[in-house]
Amino acid sequence: MRDLLLIALYALLGAGAAGALGAVALRILRRRSVAVFLAVVAAVAVFAMLAGTLSVAWAMFLSSHDLGVVTMVVAVAAAVSLGTALLLGRQVVMRCRELVGAARDFGEAGTFTTPTVPAPAELTALSRELALTSERLAASRERERALETSRRELVAWISHDLRTPLAGLRAMSEALEDGVVTDPARYHRQMRTEVDRLNSMVGDLFELSRIHAGALSLTPTRMSLYDLVGDALAGTDALARENGVRLVGDGIAPLPVEVDGKEMTRVLSNLLVNAIRHTPADGTVAIAAESREGAVVLSVTDACGGIPEEDLPRVFDTGWRGTQARTPPGAGLGLAIVRGIVEAHAGHANVRNVSGGCRFELTLPAPA
């Protein structure tokens, strides 16, 4: 037993010395290629075995012939190990260089192309993550381009819509100033109308800026859907009568919802006003509500004749106003505000065509 312990001790001392030298070598060469690392690791393994074997052989006083045989066997094993390590290291380095080239192209062209040559699992996982990152960046760039286009359209439309009432106000004020007006009261009423229109546009812009900045402050309270719809219908009844449109909102169930009453009333009013303006005289605008799998769905259906399928994904975009036939007075901010407020309530808004018109649906989470 004592001899075995001595042999283990001598082997540990010899292998430990080789391992310590290998650790020093790895630290010195830590910035070198992976191939060098693999060669050092293989060399440490072989020389640790050689050192341990020679230590034991010296301690056991083997014959020079036996010692030579052992040394020859270990030397051959070392040569094979080093050759294999260098070959594997070269393959890994080649895969790394291919990945570096693909990453360089990714930085220049913005698209990552995964190398087709098989690579170790870690490099394959890295390639996969870079490919996913490339897809996410491409989608982000596409959203940014769409948003930038929307901003440019919004600026153009706002500039046009502001210029029209401002030009009218200037003309009317000059006419009043020159004293060429036979009915000043009518001009004053028209000026008030234009000022109200400008104030509404500025209010919509302010609301939209709060939504985009994440500064929309909500005060949710539990309330009945019946009361919420009733307030919105009362606020748009006069416009519906003026346009000869029937408002239908009977049979709204008193479903409970937890929302900011002021903001959601604005949402419903925007949808109803939008529907009334696009519905011909003697048409009908219907508002309905139902409960669906833990959610409350509010819908507003008009008789506008429908929206072109290619325009449906853009309906809630900032500044979208569609075809000339659907262009309301304003800057096309109402539906963007609708989506922003509904999403702030953890819901979502969508639109689809139905027979003779389109239906806007608001899905809100049901209260717990």
Short mmCIF file of C-alpha atoms in Angstrom, two decimals:
data_model
loop_
_atom_site.label_atom_id
_atom_site.label_comp_id
_atom_site.label_asym_id
_atom_site.label_seq_id
_atom_site.Cartn_x
_atom_site.Cartn_y
_atom_site.Cartn_z
CA MET A 1 0.00 0.00 0.00
CA ARG A 2 2.88 2.28 0.86
CA ASP A 3 4.48 1.68 -2.58
CA LEU A 4 1.23 2.57 -4.34
CA LEU A 5 0.99 5.80 -2.41
CA LEU A 6 4.57 6.70 -3.33
CA ILE A 7 3.91 5.93 -7.01
CA ALA A 8 0.79 8.13 -6.92
CA LEU A 9 2.75 10.91 -5.23
CA TYR A 10 5.59 10.83 -7.81
CA ALA A 11 3.07 10.73 -10.68
CA LEU A 12 1.19 13.67 -9.16
CA LEU A 13 4.36 15.71 -8.77
CA GLY A 14 5.47 15.08 -12.36
CA ALA A 15 2.04 15.67 -13.91
CA GLY A 16 1.44 18.69 -11.66
CA ALA A 17 4.66 20.31 -12.82
CA ALA A 18 3.65 19.81 -16.47
CA GLY A 19 0.18 21.17 -15.75
CA ALA A 20 1.60 24.26 -14.04
CA LEU A 21 3.88 24.94 -17.02
CA GLY A 22 0.86 24.48 -19.33
CA ALA A 23 -1.20 26.97 -17.30
CA VAL A 24 1.61 29.52 -17.56
CA ALA A 25 1.86 28.90 -21.31
CA LEU A 26 -1.92 29.34 -21.75
CA ARG A 27 -1.82 32.62 -19.86
CA ILE A 28 1.06 33.91 -21.98
CA LEU A 29 -0.65 32.79 -25.20
CA ARG A 30 -4.19 33.83 -24.18
CA ARG A 31 -4.49 36.25 -27.12
CA ARG A 32 -3.36 33.74 -29.73
CA SER A 33 -5.40 31.50 -32.02
CA VAL A 34 -7.69 28.70 -30.87
CA ALA A 35 -5.40 26.29 -32.72
CA VAL A 36 -2.53 27.29 -30.43
CA PHE A 37 -4.75 26.74 -27.40
CA LEU A 38 -5.68 23.25 -28.57
CA ALA A 39 -2.03 22.41 -29.27
CA VAL A 40 -1.02 23.60 -25.79
CA VAL A 41 -3.81 21.59 -24.16
CA ALA A 42 -2.80 18.45 -26.07
CA ALA A 43 0.86 19.02 -25.22
CA VAL A 44 0.04 19.51 -21.54
CA ALA A 45 -1.94 16.26 -21.49
CA VAL A 46 0.89 14.28 -23.13
CA PHE A 47 3.72 15.86 -21.17
CA ALA A 48 1.81 15.44 -17.93
CA MET A 49 1.56 11.74 -18.68
CA LEU A 50 5.25 11.63 -19.73
CA ALA A 51 6.40 13.51 -16.62
CA GLY A 52 4.34 11.29 -14.35
CA THR A 53 5.59 8.15 -16.07
CA LEU A 54 9.25 9.24 -15.94
CA SER A 55 8.92 10.21 -12.28
CA VAL A 56 7.51 6.83 -11.42
CA ALA A 57 10.11 5.07 -13.59
CA TRP A 58 12.93 6.99 -11.89
CA ALA A 59 11.50 6.24 -8.47
CA MET A 60 11.17 2.54 -9.33
CA PHE A 61 14.68 2.42 -10.85
CA LEU A 62 13.55 0.83 -14.11
CA SER A 63 16.23 -0.36 -16.49
CA SER A 64 17.38 2.01 -19.22
CA HIS A 65 15.77 -0.27 -21.82
CA ASP A 66 12.39 -0.19 -20.10
CA LEU A 67 12.68 3.56 -19.63
CA GLY A 68 13.46 4.01 -23.33
CA VAL A 69 10.47 1.90 -24.34
CA VAL A 70 8.15 3.91 -22.13
CA THR A 71 9.59 7.17 -23.41
CA MET A 72 9.19 6.03 -27.05
CA VAL A 73 5.52 5.09 -26.48
CA VAL A 74 4.77 8.42 -24.83
CA ALA A 75 6.63 10.34 -27.58
CA VAL A 76 4.57 8.65 -30.32
CA ALA A 77 1.39 9.40 -28.39
CA ALA A 78 2.51 13.02 -28.03
CA ALA A 79 3.15 13.36 -31.77
CA VAL A 80 -0.27 11.91 -32.65
CA SER A 81 -2.01 14.09 -30.05
CA LEU A 82 -0.31 17.27 -31.21
CA GLY A 83 -1.05 16.51 -34.86
CA THR A 84 -4.71 15.86 -34.10
CA ALA A 85 -4.95 19.00 -31.98
CA LEU A 86 -3.40 21.14 -34.73
CA LEU A 87 -5.75 19.65 -37.36
CA LEU A 88 -8.82 20.28 -35.19
CA GLY A 89 -7.56 23.75 -34.34
CA ARG A 90 -7.13 24.56 -38.03
CA GLN A 91 -10.70 23.49 -38.75
CA VAL A 92 -12.04 25.61 -35.89
CA VAL A 93 -9.99 28.61 -37.05
CA MET A 94 -11.35 28.27 -40.59
CA ARG A 95 -14.93 28.18 -39.29
CA CYS A 96 -14.21 31.21 -37.11
CA ARG A 97 -12.79 33.12 -40.08
CA GLU A 98 -15.86 32.29 -42.15
CA LEU A 99 -18.07 33.54 -39.34
CA VAL A 100 -15.99 36.71 -39.02
CA GLY A 101 -16.39 37.32 -42.76
CA ALA A 102 -20.14 36.82 -42.54
CA ALA A 103 -20.31 39.21 -39.57
CA ARG A 104 -18.26 41.79 -41.53
CA ASP A 105 -20.69 41.54 -44.44
CA PHE A 106 -23.50 41.87 -41.91
CA GLY A 107 -22.04 45.16 -40.71
CA GLU A 108 -21.58 46.50 -44.24
CA ALA A 109 -24.67 45.21 -46.04
CA GLY A 110 -27.02 44.88 -43.06
CA THR A 111 -27.88 41.25 -43.86
CA PHE A 112 -26.31 38.21 -42.23
CA THR A 113 -25.77 35.10 -44.35
CA THR A 114 -25.11 31.97 -42.31
CA PRO A 115 -22.01 30.04 -43.51
CA THR A 116 -23.03 26.79 -45.21
CA VAL A 117 -19.99 24.78 -44.07
CA PRO A 118 -20.70 22.66 -40.94
CA ALA A 119 -19.26 24.20 -37.78
CA PRO A 120 -19.01 23.29 -34.09
CA ALA A 121 -22.20 23.58 -32.07
CA GLU A 122 -21.14 26.82 -30.36
CA LEU A 123 -20.33 28.55 -33.66
CA THR A 124 -23.56 27.24 -35.18
CA ALA A 125 -25.51 28.68 -32.24
CA LEU A 126 -23.70 32.01 -32.67
CA SER A 127 -24.54 32.02 -36.40
CA ARG A 128 -28.16 31.31 -35.58
CA GLU A 129 -28.32 34.19 -33.12
CA LEU A 130 -26.70 36.56 -35.63
CA ALA A 131 -29.24 35.49 -38.27
CA LEU A 132 -32.11 36.18 -35.84
CA THR A 133 -30.57 39.54 -34.99
CA SER A 134 -30.35 40.32 -38.71
CA GLU A 135 -34.05 39.53 -39.13
CA ARG A 136 -34.99 41.70 -36.15
CA LEU A 137 -32.89 44.59 -37.45
CA ALA A 138 -34.45 44.26 -40.91
CA ALA A 139 -37.93 44.37 -39.39
CA SER A 140 -36.91 47.35 -37.26
CA ARG A 141 -35.55 49.19 -40.31
CA GLU A 142 -38.78 48.48 -42.18
CA ARG A 143 -40.83 49.86 -39.28
CA GLU A 144 -38.57 52.90 -39.13
CA ARG A 145 -38.99 53.54 -42.86
CA ALA A 146 -42.76 53.20 -42.54
CA LEU A 147 -42.77 55.53 -39.55
CA GLU A 148 -40.61 58.07 -41.36
CA THR A 149 -42.93 57.95 -44.37
CA SER A 150 -45.88 58.43 -42.03
CA ARG A 151 -44.15 61.42 -40.42
CA ARG A 152 -43.46 63.05 -43.77
CA GLU A 153 -47.05 62.52 -44.89
CA LEU A 154 -48.32 63.89 -41.58
CA VAL A 155 -46.18 67.03 -41.87
CA ALA A 156 -47.35 67.56 -45.47
CA TRP A 157 -51.02 67.05 -44.56
CA ILE A 158 -50.82 69.17 -41.42
CA SER A 159 -49.15 71.96 -43.38
CA HIS A 160 -51.90 71.81 -46.01
CA ASP A 161 -54.74 71.61 -43.50
CA LEU A 162 -53.34 74.46 -41.41
CA ARG A 163 -52.77 76.65 -44.44
CA THR A 164 -56.41 76.45 -45.54
CA PRO A 165 -58.11 77.80 -42.38
CA LEU A 166 -55.30 80.29 -41.81
CA ALA A 167 -55.72 81.65 -45.33
CA GLY A 168 -59.48 81.92 -44.76
CA LEU A 169 -58.99 83.70 -41.44
CA ARG A 170 -56.55 86.14 -43.04
CA ALA A 171 -58.91 86.89 -45.92
CA MET A 172 -61.87 87.43 -43.61
CA SER A 173 -59.88 89.61 -41.20
CA GLU A 174 -58.62 91.76 -44.10
CA ALA A 175 -62.17 92.10 -45.44
CA LEU A 176 -63.38 93.19 -42.00
CA GLU A 177 -60.46 95.56 -41.64
CA ASP A 178 -61.15 97.18 -45.05
CA GLY A 179 -64.83 97.54 -44.22
CA VAL A 180 -66.07 95.80 -47.35
CA VAL A 181 -68.18 93.26 -45.45
CA THR A 182 -71.95 93.67 -45.54
CA ASP A 183 -72.60 91.02 -42.85
CA PRO A 184 -69.81 91.15 -40.22
CA ALA A 185 -71.67 88.75 -37.91
CA ARG A 186 -71.52 85.98 -40.52
CA TYR A 187 -67.77 86.53 -40.92
CA HIS A 188 -67.30 86.40 -37.16
CA ARG A 189 -69.18 83.09 -36.97
CA GLN A 190 -67.09 81.66 -39.79
CA MET A 191 -63.87 82.83 -38.12
CA ARG A 192 -64.99 81.17 -34.89
CA THR A 193 -65.63 77.94 -36.82
CA GLU A 194 -62.16 78.03 -38.36
CA VAL A 195 -60.56 78.75 -34.98
CA ASP A 196 -62.41 75.79 -33.46
CA ARG A 197 -61.15 73.61 -36.32
CA LEU A 198 -57.57 74.74 -35.70
CA ASN A 199 -57.98 74.16 -31.98
CA SER A 200 -59.25 70.63 -32.64
CA MET A 201 -56.27 69.85 -34.87
CA VAL A 202 -53.81 71.19 -32.29
CA GLY A 203 -55.55 69.17 -29.58
CA ASP A 204 -55.27 66.00 -31.67
CA LEU A 205 -51.58 66.64 -32.27
CA PHE A 206 -50.99 67.17 -28.55
CA GLU A 207 -52.87 63.98 -27.67
CA LEU A 208 -50.94 61.99 -30.27
CA SER A 209 -47.61 63.36 -29.04
CA ARG A 210 -48.49 62.25 -25.49
CA ILE A 211 -49.36 58.78 -26.76
CA HIS A 212 -46.12 58.42 -28.75
CA ALA A 213 -44.07 59.74 -25.84
CA GLY A 214 -45.68 57.27 -23.42
CA ALA A 215 -46.90 60.20 -21.33
CA LEU A 216 -50.60 59.38 -21.56
CA SER A 217 -51.81 59.27 -17.97
CA LEU A 218 -54.80 56.98 -17.42
CA THR A 219 -57.12 56.82 -14.42
CA PRO A 220 -58.97 53.52 -14.85
CA THR A 221 -62.25 53.13 -13.02
CA ARG A 222 -64.82 50.36 -13.09
CA MET A 223 -67.84 51.46 -15.08
CA SER A 224 -70.71 50.10 -17.13
CA LEU A 225 -70.29 49.75 -20.87
CA TYR A 226 -73.89 50.89 -21.24
CA ASP A 227 -73.05 54.29 -19.71
CA LEU A 228 -69.87 54.63 -21.75
CA VAL A 229 -71.65 54.01 -25.05
CA GLY A 230 -74.54 56.24 -24.01
CA ASP A 231 -72.21 59.21 -23.43
CA ALA A 232 -70.56 58.72 -26.82
CA LEU A 233 -73.91 58.46 -28.63
CA ALA A 234 -75.23 61.60 -26.91
CA GLY A 235 -72.14 63.53 -28.02
CA THR A 236 -72.48 62.58 -31.70
CA ASP A 237 -76.26 62.59 -32.07
CA ALA A 238 -76.36 66.18 -33.40
CA LEU A 239 -73.76 65.41 -36.10
CA ALA A 240 -75.68 62.30 -37.13
CA ARG A 241 -78.92 64.28 -37.48
CA GLU A 242 -77.15 66.96 -39.49
CA ASN A 243 -75.84 64.32 -41.91
CA GLY A 244 -79.09 62.36 -42.03
CA VAL A 245 -77.47 59.25 -40.53
CA ARG A 246 -79.23 56.91 -38.10
CA LEU A 247 -77.38 55.97 -34.95
CA VAL A 248 -78.19 52.52 -33.59
CA GLY A 249 -76.94 51.58 -30.15
CA ASP A 250 -79.86 49.83 -28.52
CA GLY A 251 -79.41 46.64 -26.61
CA ILE A 252 -75.95 47.42 -25.20
CA ALA A 253 -75.52 45.08 -22.27
CA PRO A 254 -74.29 46.67 -19.01
CA LEU A 255 -70.98 44.81 -19.18
CA PRO A 256 -68.40 46.02 -16.65
CA VAL A 257 -65.13 47.49 -17.94
CA GLU A 258 -62.18 49.08 -16.18
CA VAL A 259 -61.09 52.04 -18.31
CA ASP A 260 -60.39 55.75 -18.21
CA GLY A 261 -63.89 57.06 -18.94
CA LYS A 262 -62.74 60.35 -20.50
CA GLU A 263 -60.23 58.75 -22.86
CA MET A 264 -62.49 55.87 -23.90
CA THR A 265 -65.35 58.30 -24.57
CA ARG A 266 -62.98 60.13 -26.88
CA VAL A 267 -62.14 56.84 -28.61
CA LEU A 268 -65.80 56.00 -29.22
CA SER A 269 -66.57 59.57 -30.29
CA ASN A 270 -63.72 59.49 -32.83
CA LEU A 271 -65.01 56.21 -34.26
CA LEU A 272 -68.61 57.41 -34.40
CA VAL A 273 -67.70 60.75 -35.99
CA ASN A 274 -65.51 58.94 -38.53
CA ALA A 275 -68.34 56.52 -39.33
CA ILE A 276 -70.99 59.29 -39.61
CA ARG A 277 -68.88 61.36 -41.99
CA HIS A 278 -68.30 58.41 -44.31
CA THR A 279 -71.86 57.07 -44.26
CA PRO A 280 -74.25 58.48 -46.90
CA ALA A 281 -77.53 60.11 -45.91
CA ASP A 282 -80.21 57.66 -44.79
CA GLY A 283 -77.43 55.23 -43.86
CA THR A 284 -76.96 53.59 -40.49
CA VAL A 285 -74.09 53.57 -38.01
CA ALA A 286 -74.40 50.82 -35.42
CA ILE A 287 -72.45 50.36 -32.21
CA ALA A 288 -72.49 47.01 -30.41
CA ALA A 289 -70.72 45.23 -27.56
CA GLU A 290 -70.18 41.63 -26.60
CA SER A 291 -68.11 39.49 -24.26
CA ARG A 292 -65.51 37.10 -25.73
CA GLU A 293 -63.28 34.78 -23.72
CA GLY A 294 -62.18 37.15 -20.99
CA ALA A 295 -62.41 40.26 -23.15
CA VAL A 296 -65.00 42.90 -24.04
CA VAL A 297 -65.35 43.78 -27.73
CA LEU A 298 -66.86 47.10 -28.83
CA SER A 299 -67.67 47.50 -32.52
CA VAL A 300 -68.74 50.43 -34.71
CA THR A 301 -70.16 49.49 -38.13
CA ASP A 302 -70.77 52.06 -40.87
CA ALA A 303 -72.09 52.05 -44.44
CA CYS A 304 -69.09 53.65 -46.14
CA GLY A 305 -68.90 51.04 -48.87
CA GLY A 306 -65.74 49.44 -47.51
CA ILE A 307 -62.01 50.18 -47.49
CA PRO A 308 -59.66 48.81 -50.18
CA GLU A 309 -57.98 45.67 -48.89
CA GLU A 310 -54.50 47.11 -49.48
CA ASP A 311 -55.35 50.07 -47.22
CA LEU A 312 -56.68 48.07 -44.26
CA PRO A 313 -53.25 47.58 -42.60
CA ARG A 314 -52.67 51.38 -42.71
CA VAL A 315 -56.01 52.57 -41.37
CA PHE A 316 -54.65 53.27 -37.86
CA ASP A 317 -51.37 54.81 -39.07
CA THR A 318 -50.66 58.41 -38.15
CA GLY A 319 -51.86 60.72 -40.94
CA TRP A 320 -53.65 58.03 -42.97
CA ARG A 321 -56.74 59.36 -44.70
CA GLY A 322 -57.22 56.89 -47.53
CA THR A 323 -58.87 57.80 -50.78
CA GLN A 324 -60.30 61.22 -51.50
CA ALA A 325 -63.79 59.85 -50.90
CA ARG A 326 -62.82 58.92 -47.33
CA THR A 327 -60.80 62.03 -46.56
CA PRO A 328 -62.42 63.85 -43.64
CA PRO A 329 -61.75 67.45 -42.64
CA GLY A 330 -58.68 67.16 -40.43
CA ALA A 331 -55.23 65.66 -40.45
CA GLY A 332 -56.09 61.98 -40.20
CA LEU A 333 -55.14 61.70 -36.54
CA GLY A 334 -58.38 60.37 -35.09
CA LEU A 335 -57.83 56.68 -35.76
CA ALA A 336 -54.18 56.87 -34.68
CA ILE A 337 -55.39 58.32 -31.38
CA VAL A 338 -57.96 55.53 -31.12
CA ARG A 339 -55.30 52.86 -31.44
CA GLY A 340 -52.93 54.61 -29.02
CA ILE A 341 -55.54 54.96 -26.28
CA VAL A 342 -56.85 51.40 -26.71
CA GLU A 343 -53.31 49.95 -26.58
CA ALA A 344 -52.63 52.04 -23.47
CA HIS A 345 -55.54 50.09 -21.92
CA ALA A 346 -53.78 46.79 -22.85
CA GLY A 347 -56.25 46.24 -25.68
CA HIS A 348 -56.05 46.36 -29.45
CA ALA A 349 -58.00 47.87 -32.34
CA ASN A 350 -58.65 46.43 -35.78
CA VAL A 351 -60.87 46.97 -38.79
CA ARG A 352 -62.41 44.71 -41.40
CA ASN A 353 -64.81 45.08 -44.28
CA VAL A 354 -68.40 43.91 -43.94
CA SER A 355 -71.32 43.99 -46.32
CA GLY A 356 -71.80 47.61 -47.43
CA GLY A 357 -69.20 49.12 -45.15
CA CYS A 358 -66.56 48.39 -42.54
CA ARG A 359 -66.46 47.47 -38.87
CA PHE A 360 -64.01 48.86 -36.32
CA GLU A 361 -63.52 46.59 -33.32
CA LEU A 362 -61.97 47.49 -29.97
CA THR A 363 -60.94 44.58 -27.77
CA LEU A 364 -60.45 45.44 -24.10
CA PRO A 365 -59.49 43.07 -21.27
CA ALA A 366 -62.41 42.17 -19.04
CA PRO A 367 -62.02 43.29 -15.43
CA ALA A 368 -60.98 40.65 -12.94
#
